[in-house]
CSV table of C-alpha atoms in Angstrom, one decimal:
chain,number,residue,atom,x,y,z
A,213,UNK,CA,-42.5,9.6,0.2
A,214,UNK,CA,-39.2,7.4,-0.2
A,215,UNK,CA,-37.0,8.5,-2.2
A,216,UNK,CA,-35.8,5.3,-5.0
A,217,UNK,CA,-32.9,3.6,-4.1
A,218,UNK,CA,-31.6,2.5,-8.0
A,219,UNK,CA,-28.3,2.4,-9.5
A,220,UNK,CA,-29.7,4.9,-12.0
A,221,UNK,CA,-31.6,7.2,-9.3
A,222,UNK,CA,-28.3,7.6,-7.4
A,223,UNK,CA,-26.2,8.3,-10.4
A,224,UNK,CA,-27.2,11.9,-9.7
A,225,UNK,CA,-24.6,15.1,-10.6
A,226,UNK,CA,-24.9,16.1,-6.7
A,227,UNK,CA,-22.6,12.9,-6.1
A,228,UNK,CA,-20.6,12.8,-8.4
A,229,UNK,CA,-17.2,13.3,-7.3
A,230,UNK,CA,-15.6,16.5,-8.3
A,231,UNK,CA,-12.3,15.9,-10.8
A,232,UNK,CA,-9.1,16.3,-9.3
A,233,UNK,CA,-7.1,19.1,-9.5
A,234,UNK,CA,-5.0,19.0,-12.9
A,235,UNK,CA,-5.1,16.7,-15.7
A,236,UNK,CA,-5.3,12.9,-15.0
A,237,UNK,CA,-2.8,11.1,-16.2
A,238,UNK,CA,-3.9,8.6,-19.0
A,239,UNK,CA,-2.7,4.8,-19.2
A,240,UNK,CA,-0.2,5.5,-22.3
A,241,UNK,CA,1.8,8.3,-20.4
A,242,UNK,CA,1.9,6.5,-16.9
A,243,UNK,CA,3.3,3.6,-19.1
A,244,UNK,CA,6.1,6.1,-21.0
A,245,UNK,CA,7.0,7.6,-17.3
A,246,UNK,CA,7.3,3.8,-16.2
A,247,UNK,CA,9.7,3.2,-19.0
A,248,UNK,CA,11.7,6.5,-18.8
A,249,UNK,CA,12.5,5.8,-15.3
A,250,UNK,CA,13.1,2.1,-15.8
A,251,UNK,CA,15.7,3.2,-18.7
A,252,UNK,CA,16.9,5.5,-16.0
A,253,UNK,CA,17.9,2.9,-13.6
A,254,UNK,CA,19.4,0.9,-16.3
A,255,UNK,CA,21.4,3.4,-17.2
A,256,UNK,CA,22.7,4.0,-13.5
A,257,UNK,CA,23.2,0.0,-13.0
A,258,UNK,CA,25.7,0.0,-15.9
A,259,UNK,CA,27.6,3.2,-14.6
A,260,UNK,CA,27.7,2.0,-11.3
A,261,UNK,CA,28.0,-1.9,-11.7
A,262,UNK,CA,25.2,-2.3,-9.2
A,263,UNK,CA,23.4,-5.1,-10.6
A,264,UNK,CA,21.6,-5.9,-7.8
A,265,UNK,CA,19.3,-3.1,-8.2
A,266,UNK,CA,17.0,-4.5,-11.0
A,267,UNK,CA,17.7,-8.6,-10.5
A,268,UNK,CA,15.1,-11.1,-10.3
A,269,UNK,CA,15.8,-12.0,-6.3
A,270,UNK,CA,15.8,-7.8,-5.9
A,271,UNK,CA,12.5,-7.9,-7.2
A,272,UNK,CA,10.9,-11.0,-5.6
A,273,UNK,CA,11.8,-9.3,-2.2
A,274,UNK,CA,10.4,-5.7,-3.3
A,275,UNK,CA,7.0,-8.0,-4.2
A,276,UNK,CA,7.0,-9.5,-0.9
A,277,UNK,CA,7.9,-6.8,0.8
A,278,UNK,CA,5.1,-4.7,-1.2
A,279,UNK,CA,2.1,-6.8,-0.4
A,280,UNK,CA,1.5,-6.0,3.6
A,281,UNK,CA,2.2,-2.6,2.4
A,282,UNK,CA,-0.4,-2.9,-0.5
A,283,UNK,CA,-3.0,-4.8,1.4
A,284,UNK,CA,-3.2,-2.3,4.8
A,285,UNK,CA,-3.4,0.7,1.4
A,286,UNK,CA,-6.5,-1.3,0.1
A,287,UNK,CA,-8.0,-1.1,3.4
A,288,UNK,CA,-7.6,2.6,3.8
A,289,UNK,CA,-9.1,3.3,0.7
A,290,UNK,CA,-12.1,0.8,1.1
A,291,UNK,CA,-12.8,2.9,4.7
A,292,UNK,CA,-11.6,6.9,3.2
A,293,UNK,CA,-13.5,6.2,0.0
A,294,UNK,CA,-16.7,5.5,2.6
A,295,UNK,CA,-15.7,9.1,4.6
A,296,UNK,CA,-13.8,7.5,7.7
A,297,UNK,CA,-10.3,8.2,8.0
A,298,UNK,CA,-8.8,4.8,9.4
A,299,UNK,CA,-5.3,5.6,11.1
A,300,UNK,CA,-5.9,2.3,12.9
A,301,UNK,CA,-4.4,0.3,10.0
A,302,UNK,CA,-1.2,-0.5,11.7
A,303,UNK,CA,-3.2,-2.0,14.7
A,304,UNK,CA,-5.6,-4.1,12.4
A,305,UNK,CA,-2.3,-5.4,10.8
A,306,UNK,CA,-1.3,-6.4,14.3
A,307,UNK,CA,-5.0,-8.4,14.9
A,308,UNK,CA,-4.0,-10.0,11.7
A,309,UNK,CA,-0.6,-11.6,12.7
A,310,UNK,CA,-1.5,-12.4,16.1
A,311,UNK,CA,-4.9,-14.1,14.8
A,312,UNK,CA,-3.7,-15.3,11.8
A,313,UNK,CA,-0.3,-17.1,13.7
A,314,UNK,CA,-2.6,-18.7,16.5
A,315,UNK,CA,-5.1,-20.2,14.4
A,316,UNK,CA,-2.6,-21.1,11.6
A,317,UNK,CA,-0.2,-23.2,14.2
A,318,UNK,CA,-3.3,-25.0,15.4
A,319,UNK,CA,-5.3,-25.4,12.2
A,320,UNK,CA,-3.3,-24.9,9.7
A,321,UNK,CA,-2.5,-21.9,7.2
A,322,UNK,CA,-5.8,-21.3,5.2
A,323,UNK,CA,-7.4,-21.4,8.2
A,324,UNK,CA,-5.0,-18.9,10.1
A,325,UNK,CA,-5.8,-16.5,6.7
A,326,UNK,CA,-9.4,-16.6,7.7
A,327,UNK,CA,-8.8,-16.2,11.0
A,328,UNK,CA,-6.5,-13.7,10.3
A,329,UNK,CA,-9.0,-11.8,8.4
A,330,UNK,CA,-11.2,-12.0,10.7
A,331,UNK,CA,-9.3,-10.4,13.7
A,332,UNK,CA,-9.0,-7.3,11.3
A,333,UNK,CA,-12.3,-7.1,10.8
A,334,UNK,CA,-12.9,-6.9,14.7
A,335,UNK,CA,-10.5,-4.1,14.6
A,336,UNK,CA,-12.4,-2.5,11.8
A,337,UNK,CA,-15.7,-3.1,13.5
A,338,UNK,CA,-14.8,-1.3,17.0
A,339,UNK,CA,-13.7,1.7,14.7
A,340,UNK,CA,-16.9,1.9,12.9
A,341,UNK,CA,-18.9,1.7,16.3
A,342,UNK,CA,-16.3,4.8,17.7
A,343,UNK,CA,-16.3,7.1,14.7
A,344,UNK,CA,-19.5,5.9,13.1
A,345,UNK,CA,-22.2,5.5,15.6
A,346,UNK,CA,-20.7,8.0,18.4
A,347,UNK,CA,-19.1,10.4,16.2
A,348,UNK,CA,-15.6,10.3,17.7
A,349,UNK,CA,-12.9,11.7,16.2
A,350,UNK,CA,-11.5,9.5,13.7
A,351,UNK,CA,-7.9,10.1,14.2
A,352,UNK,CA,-8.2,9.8,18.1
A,353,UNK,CA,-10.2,6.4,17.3
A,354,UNK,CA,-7.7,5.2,15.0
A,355,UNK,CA,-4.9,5.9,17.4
A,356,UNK,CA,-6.7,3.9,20.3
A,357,UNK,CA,-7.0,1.2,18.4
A,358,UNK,CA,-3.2,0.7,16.9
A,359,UNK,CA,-2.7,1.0,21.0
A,360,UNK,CA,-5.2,-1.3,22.0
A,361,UNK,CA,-4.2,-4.1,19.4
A,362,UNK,CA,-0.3,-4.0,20.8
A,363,UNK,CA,-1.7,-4.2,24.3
A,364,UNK,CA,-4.3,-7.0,23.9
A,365,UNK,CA,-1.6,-8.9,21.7
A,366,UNK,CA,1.0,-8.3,24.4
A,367,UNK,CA,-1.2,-10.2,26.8
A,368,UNK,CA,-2.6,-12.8,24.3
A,369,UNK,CA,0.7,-14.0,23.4
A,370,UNK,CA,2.0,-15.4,26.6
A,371,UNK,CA,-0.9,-17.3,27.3
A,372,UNK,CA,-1.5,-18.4,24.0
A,373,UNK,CA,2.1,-19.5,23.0
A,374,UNK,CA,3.9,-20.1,25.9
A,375,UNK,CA,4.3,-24.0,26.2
A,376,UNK,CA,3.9,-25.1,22.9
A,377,UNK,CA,7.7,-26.0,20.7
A,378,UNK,CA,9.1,-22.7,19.1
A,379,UNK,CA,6.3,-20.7,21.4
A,380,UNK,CA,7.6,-17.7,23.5
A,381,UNK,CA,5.7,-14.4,25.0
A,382,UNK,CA,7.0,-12.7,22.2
A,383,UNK,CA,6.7,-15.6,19.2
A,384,UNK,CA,4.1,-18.7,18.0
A,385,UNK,CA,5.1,-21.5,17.3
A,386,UNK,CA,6.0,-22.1,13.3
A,387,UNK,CA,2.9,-22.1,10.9
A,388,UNK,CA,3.2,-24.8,7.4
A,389,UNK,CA,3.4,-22.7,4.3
A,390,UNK,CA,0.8,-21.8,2.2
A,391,UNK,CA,3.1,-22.9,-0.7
A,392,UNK,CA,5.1,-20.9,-3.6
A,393,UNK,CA,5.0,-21.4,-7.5
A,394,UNK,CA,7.0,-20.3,-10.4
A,395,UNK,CA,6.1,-20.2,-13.8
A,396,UNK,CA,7.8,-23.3,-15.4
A,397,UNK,CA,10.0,-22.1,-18.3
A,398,UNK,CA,9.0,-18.3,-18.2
A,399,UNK,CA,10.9,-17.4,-14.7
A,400,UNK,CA,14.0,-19.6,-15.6
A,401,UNK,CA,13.8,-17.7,-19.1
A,402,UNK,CA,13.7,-14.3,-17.4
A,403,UNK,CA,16.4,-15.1,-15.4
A,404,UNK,CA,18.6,-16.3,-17.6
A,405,UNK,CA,17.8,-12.7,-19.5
A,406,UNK,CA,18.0,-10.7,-16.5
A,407,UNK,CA,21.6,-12.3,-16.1
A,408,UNK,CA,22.8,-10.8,-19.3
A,409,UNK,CA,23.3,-7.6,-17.7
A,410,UNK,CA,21.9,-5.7,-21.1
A,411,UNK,CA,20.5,-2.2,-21.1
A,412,UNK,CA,16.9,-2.2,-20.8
A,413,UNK,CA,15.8,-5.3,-21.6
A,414,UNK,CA,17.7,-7.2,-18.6
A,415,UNK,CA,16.0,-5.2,-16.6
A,416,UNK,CA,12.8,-5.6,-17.5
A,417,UNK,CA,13.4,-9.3,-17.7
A,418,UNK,CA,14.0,-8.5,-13.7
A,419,UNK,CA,11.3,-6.5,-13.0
A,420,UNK,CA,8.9,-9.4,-15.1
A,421,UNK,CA,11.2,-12.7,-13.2
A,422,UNK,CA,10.1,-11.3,-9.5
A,423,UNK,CA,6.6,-11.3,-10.6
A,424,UNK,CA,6.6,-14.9,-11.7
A,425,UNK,CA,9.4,-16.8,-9.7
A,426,UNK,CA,8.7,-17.7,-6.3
A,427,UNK,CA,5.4,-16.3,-5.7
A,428,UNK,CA,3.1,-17.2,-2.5
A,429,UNK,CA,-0.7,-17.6,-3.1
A,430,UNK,CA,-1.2,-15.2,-1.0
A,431,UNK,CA,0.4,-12.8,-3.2
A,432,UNK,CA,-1.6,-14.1,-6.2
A,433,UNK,CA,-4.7,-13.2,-4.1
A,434,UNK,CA,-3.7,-9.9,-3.2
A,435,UNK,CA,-2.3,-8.7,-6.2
A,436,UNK,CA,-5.6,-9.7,-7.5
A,437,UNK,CA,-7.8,-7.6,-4.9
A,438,UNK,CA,-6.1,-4.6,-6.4
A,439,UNK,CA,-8.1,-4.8,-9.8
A,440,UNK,CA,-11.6,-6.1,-8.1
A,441,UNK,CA,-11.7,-3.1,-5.8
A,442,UNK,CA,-11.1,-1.0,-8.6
A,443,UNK,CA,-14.5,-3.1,-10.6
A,444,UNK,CA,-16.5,-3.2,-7.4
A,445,UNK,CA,-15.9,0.3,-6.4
A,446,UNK,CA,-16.2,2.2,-9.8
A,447,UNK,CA,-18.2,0.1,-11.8
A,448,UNK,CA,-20.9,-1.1,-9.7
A,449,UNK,CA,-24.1,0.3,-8.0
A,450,UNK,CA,-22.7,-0.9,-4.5
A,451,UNK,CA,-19.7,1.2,-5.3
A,452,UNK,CA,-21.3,4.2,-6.5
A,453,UNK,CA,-23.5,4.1,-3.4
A,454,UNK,CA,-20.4,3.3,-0.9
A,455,UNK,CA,-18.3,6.5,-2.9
A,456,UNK,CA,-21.3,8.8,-2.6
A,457,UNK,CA,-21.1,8.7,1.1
A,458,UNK,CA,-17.3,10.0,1.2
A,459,UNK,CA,-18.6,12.5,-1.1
A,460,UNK,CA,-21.5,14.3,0.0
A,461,UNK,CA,-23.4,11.6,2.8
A,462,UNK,CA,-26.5,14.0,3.4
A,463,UNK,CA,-26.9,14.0,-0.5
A,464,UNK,CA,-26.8,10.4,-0.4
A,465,UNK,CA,-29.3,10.2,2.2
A,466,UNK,CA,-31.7,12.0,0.8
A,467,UNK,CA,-31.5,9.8,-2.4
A,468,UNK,CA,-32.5,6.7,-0.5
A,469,UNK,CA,-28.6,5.0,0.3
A,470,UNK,CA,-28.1,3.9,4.3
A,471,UNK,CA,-25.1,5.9,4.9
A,472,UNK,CA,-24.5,4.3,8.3
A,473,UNK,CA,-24.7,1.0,6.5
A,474,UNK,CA,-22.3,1.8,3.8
A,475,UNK,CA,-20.0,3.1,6.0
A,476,UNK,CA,-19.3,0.3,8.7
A,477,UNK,CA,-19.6,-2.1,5.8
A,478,UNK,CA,-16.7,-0.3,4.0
A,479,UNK,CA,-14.8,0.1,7.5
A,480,UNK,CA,-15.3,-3.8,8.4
A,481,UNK,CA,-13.8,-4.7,4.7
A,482,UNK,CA,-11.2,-1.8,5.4
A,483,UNK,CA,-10.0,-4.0,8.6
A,484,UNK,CA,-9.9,-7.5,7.1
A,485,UNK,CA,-7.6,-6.3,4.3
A,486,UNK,CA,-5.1,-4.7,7.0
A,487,UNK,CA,-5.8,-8.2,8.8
A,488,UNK,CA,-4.7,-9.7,5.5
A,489,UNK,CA,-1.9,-7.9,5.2
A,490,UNK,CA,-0.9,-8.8,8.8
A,491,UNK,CA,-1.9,-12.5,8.0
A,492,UNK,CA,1.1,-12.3,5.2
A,493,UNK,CA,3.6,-10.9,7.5
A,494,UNK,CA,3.2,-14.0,9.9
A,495,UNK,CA,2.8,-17.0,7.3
A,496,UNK,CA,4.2,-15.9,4.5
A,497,UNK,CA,6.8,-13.2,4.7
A,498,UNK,CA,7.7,-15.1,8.4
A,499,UNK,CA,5.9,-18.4,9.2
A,500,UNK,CA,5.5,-17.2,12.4
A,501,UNK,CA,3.9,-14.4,14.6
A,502,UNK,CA,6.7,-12.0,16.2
A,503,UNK,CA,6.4,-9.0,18.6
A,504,UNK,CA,6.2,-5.5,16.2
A,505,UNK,CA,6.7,-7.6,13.1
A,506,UNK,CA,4.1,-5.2,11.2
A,507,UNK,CA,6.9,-2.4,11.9
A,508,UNK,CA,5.1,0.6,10.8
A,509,UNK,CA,3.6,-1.0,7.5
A,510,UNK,CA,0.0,0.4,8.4
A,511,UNK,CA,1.1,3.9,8.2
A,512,UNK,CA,3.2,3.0,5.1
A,513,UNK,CA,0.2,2.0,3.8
A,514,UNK,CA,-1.7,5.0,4.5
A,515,UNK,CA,1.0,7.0,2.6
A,516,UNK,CA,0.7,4.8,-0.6
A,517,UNK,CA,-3.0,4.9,-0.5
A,518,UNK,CA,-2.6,8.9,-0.3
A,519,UNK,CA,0.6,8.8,-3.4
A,520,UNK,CA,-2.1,7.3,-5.6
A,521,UNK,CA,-4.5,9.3,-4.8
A,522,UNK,CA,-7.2,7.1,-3.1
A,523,UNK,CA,-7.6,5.0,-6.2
A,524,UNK,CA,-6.3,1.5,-6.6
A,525,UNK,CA,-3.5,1.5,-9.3
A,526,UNK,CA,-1.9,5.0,-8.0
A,527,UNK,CA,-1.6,2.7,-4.6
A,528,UNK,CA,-0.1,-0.4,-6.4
A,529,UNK,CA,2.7,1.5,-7.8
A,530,UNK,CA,2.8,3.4,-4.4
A,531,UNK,CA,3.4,0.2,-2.2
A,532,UNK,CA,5.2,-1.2,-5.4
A,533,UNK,CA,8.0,1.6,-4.4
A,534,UNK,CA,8.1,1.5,-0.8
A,535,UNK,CA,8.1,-2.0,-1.2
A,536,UNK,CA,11.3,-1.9,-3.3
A,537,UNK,CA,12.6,0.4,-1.2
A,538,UNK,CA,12.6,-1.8,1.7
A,539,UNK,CA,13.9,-4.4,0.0
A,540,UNK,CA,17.1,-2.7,-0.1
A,541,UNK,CA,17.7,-3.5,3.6
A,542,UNK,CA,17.9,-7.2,3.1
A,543,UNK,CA,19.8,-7.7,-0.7
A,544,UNK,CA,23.2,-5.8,-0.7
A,545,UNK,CA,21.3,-2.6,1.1
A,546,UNK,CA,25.0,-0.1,1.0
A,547,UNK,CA,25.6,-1.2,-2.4
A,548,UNK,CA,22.4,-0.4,-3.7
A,549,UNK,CA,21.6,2.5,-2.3
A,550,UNK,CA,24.9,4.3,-2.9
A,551,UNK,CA,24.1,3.6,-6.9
A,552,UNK,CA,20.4,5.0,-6.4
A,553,UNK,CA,22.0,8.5,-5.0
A,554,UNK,CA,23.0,8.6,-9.0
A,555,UNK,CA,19.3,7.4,-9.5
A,556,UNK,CA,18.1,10.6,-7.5
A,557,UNK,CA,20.5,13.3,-8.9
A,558,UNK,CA,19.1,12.2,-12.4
A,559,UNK,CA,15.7,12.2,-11.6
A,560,UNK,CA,16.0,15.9,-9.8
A,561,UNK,CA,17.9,17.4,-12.9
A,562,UNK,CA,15.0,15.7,-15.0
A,563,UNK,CA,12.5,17.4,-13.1
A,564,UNK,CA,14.1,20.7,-12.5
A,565,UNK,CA,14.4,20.5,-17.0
A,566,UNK,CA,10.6,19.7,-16.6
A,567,UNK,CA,10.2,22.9,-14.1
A,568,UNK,CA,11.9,25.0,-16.4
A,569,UNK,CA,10.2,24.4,-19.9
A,570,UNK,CA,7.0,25.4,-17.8
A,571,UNK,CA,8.8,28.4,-16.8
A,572,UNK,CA,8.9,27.7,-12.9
A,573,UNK,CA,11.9,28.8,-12.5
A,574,UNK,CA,12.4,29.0,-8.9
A,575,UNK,CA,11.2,26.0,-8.5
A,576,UNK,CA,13.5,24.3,-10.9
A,577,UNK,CA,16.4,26.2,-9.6
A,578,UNK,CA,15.9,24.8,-6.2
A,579,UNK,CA,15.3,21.0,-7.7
A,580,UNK,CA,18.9,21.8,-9.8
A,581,UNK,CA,20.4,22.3,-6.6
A,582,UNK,CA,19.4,19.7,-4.7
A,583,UNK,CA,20.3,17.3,-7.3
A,584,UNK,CA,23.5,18.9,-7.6
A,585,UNK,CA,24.0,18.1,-4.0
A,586,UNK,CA,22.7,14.4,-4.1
A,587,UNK,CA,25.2,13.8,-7.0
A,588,UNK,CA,28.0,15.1,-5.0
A,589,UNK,CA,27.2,13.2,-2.4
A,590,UNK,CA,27.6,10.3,-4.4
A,591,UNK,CA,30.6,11.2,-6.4
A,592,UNK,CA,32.3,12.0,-2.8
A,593,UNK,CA,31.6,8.8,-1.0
A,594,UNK,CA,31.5,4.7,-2.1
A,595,UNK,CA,29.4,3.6,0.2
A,596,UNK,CA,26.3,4.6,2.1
A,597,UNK,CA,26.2,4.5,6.8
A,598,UNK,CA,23.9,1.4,6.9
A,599,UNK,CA,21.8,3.8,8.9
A,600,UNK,CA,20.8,5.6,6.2
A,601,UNK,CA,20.3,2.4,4.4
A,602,UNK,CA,17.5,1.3,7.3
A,603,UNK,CA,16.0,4.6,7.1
A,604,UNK,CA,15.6,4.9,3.0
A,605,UNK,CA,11.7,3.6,3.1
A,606,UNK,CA,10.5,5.9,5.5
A,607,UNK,CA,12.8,9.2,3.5
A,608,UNK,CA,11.5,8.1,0.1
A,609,UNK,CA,7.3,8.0,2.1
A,610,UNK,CA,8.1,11.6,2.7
A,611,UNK,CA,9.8,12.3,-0.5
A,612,UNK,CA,7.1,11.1,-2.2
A,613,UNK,CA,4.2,12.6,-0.4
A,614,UNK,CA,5.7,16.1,-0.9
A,615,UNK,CA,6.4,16.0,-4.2
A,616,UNK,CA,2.7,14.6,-5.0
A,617,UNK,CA,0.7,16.4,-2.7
A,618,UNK,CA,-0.1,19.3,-5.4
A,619,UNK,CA,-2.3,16.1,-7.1
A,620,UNK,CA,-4.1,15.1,-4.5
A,621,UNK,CA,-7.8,15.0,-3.6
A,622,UNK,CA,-8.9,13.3,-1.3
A,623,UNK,CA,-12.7,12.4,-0.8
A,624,UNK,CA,-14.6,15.7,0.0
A,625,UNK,CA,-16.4,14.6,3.3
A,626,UNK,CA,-13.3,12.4,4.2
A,627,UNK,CA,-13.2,12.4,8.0
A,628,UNK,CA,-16.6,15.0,8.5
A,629,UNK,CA,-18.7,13.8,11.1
A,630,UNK,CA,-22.4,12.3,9.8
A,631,UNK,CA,-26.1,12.5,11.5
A,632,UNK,CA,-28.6,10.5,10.3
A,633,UNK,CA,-31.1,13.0,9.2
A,634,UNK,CA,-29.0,16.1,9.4
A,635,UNK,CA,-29.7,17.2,6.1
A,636,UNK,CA,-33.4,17.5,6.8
């Protein structure tokens, strides 16, 4: 007898996922932490005179910067909230610039996107086959594939670009924009507010002017895949069923849902976002493919997926802040970074005052001294080595990811290798 397949039918307590570990934090707090360490950073820009930190250019860059970084994030959680861990991001990203740069310089740039999508989707697909339908592991998988994709590209490029004006074996030729757009009125307002220099509110006029001055529509369409995943994959029967097989696949199975089918689906969509994400790197962010251009992002990505703890807004704020980071490299990157040591010593002594009220007092007292130390690292030097500067993004991944790990749950059969029929 075959078991129903329904919305309702699969709704069962055997799949629902188990709460995380501690008390979820609700919308009004996550907006008051926001604030308090926005008010934070004000209060360090005006000490320091490091204005740069929150301006509207600052920002822009941390929003470009933070969409690749976003997009390869989305994909990880599509594919981890299915059960298959995808360390093969960074390689999908690399499908997506290479395809998305050929097809754009011939066809133009909406085409390239497709295109671009659609070599990340080939990259998701082979992954599925490897981990899904033979059962390989899925790091080993994901690993051969961020391999393969820098070797096949390697090869692809020469023949592809080579001849053409602005072609090279290691670049395409230029690919037309997809086009930018402000917000008449609004982004010159902000601006103009942001220029003030006033406590709180400039900043915030900052933080608002990068979001609506000089945006791609590229960006529009990513920033908006962060709230659909979020409908499709919580509030929808095709979400429930693709969750349930992270969760508990042979409890799934017996309820009627086609685990296999669920799960290459989720890993297919998992590569055309990083292929998206690549696509941006080589017509937006650059209007051209380059050698290693992706740079790690895929693995960045990974980590801000894991920060928010596989749901979407914990990763948007993730990739928000290693997007900011980053940004710091290209807009006054010594300068800034020197004022956020100040940043970081308040934060630590914030949190080791948090530590203590709960009575972990080892714990605080170990935060107190490292914050100690950050500040007098600051208050003995005026400037930062620029390699220090180049390395902040990939310090504040790790930072991040230890001090959150505590938080984190990640799907429960995550990774597990699935049988059709093993249940039985």
């Amino acid at each position: 007898m075959t078991a129903p397949t329904t919305a309702t039918d699969v709704n069962q307590p055997s799949l629902q996922p188990t709460a995380p570990a501690g008390r979820r934090m609700s919308l009004p707090v996550l907006m008051l932490v926001i604030a308090g360490a926005l008010a934070l950073t004000s209060i360090v820009r005006l000490i320091t005179g490091a204005n740069g930190i929150t301006n509207v250019s600052q920002m822009s860059t941390a929003l470009q910067l933070a969409v690749p970084i976003g997009l390869a994030g989305l994909g990880g959680l599509w594919a981890e909230r299915a059960g298959v861990v995808n360390i093969g991001l960074e390689g999908m990203m690399i499908l997506g610039t290479w395809f998305g740069a050929w097809a754009g310089f011939q066809w133009g740039p909406w085409t390239g996107v497709l295109v671009g999508i659609v070599g990340g989707c080939l990259g998701g697909l082979l992954h599925a086959i490897v981990t899904i339908t033979f059962n390989v592991n899925h790091i080993v998988s994901g690993v051969a594939i961020n391999i393969l994709a820098l070797g096949a590209t390697r090869y692809l490029a020469p023949l592809a670009f080579e001849g053409h004006q602005g072609g090279s074996a290691k670049q395409s030729p230029p690919v037309d924009s997809l086009g930018h757009f402000s917000i008449p009125g609004l982004s010159d307002w902000l601006e103009s507010l942001n220029n003030q220099h006033w406590f709180f509110v400039s900043d915030i006029a900052g933080l608002l002017g990068g979001l609506v001055t000089n945006v791609s529509w590229l960006t529009l369409l990513a920033v908006a895949l962060i709230p659909a995943t979020w409908w499709i994959l919580w509030r929808t029967p095709f979400g429930l069923r693709l969750r349930s097989c992270g969760e508990n696949p042979i409890a799934a199975e017996s309820l009627g849902v086609n685990v296999y089918k669920y799960k290459y689906l989720a890993v297919i969509i998992s590569g055309g976002l990083a292929g998206l994400g690549g696509v941006f790197l080589s017509i937006v962010a650059n209007p051209f493919y380059l050698e290693g251009q992706t740079s790690g992002r895929g693995y960045i990505g990974l980590a801000a997926m894991i920060f928010g703890n596989w749901m979407p807004g914990g990763l948007a704020i993730g990739a928000g802040l290693f997007g900011y980071t980053d940004s710091l490299n290209l807009r006054g990157g010594s300068a800034n970074v020197h004022a956020l040591l100040l940043l970081g010593a308040l934060l630590l002594l914030v949190g080791a005052i948090w530590l203590a009220v709960r009575k972990k007092y080892v714990k605080a007292a170990i935060t107190f001294v490292v914050g100690a130390l950050v500040f007098a690292w600051y208050a003995g030097t005026n400037e930062v080595p620029n390699q220090v500067v180049s390395a902040t993004p990939y310090v504040v991944t790790l930072v991040v990811l230890a001090l959150s790990a505590q938080r984190l749950r990640m799907p429960k059969a995550d990774g597990m290798q699935y049988r059709k029929g093993q249940g039985k």
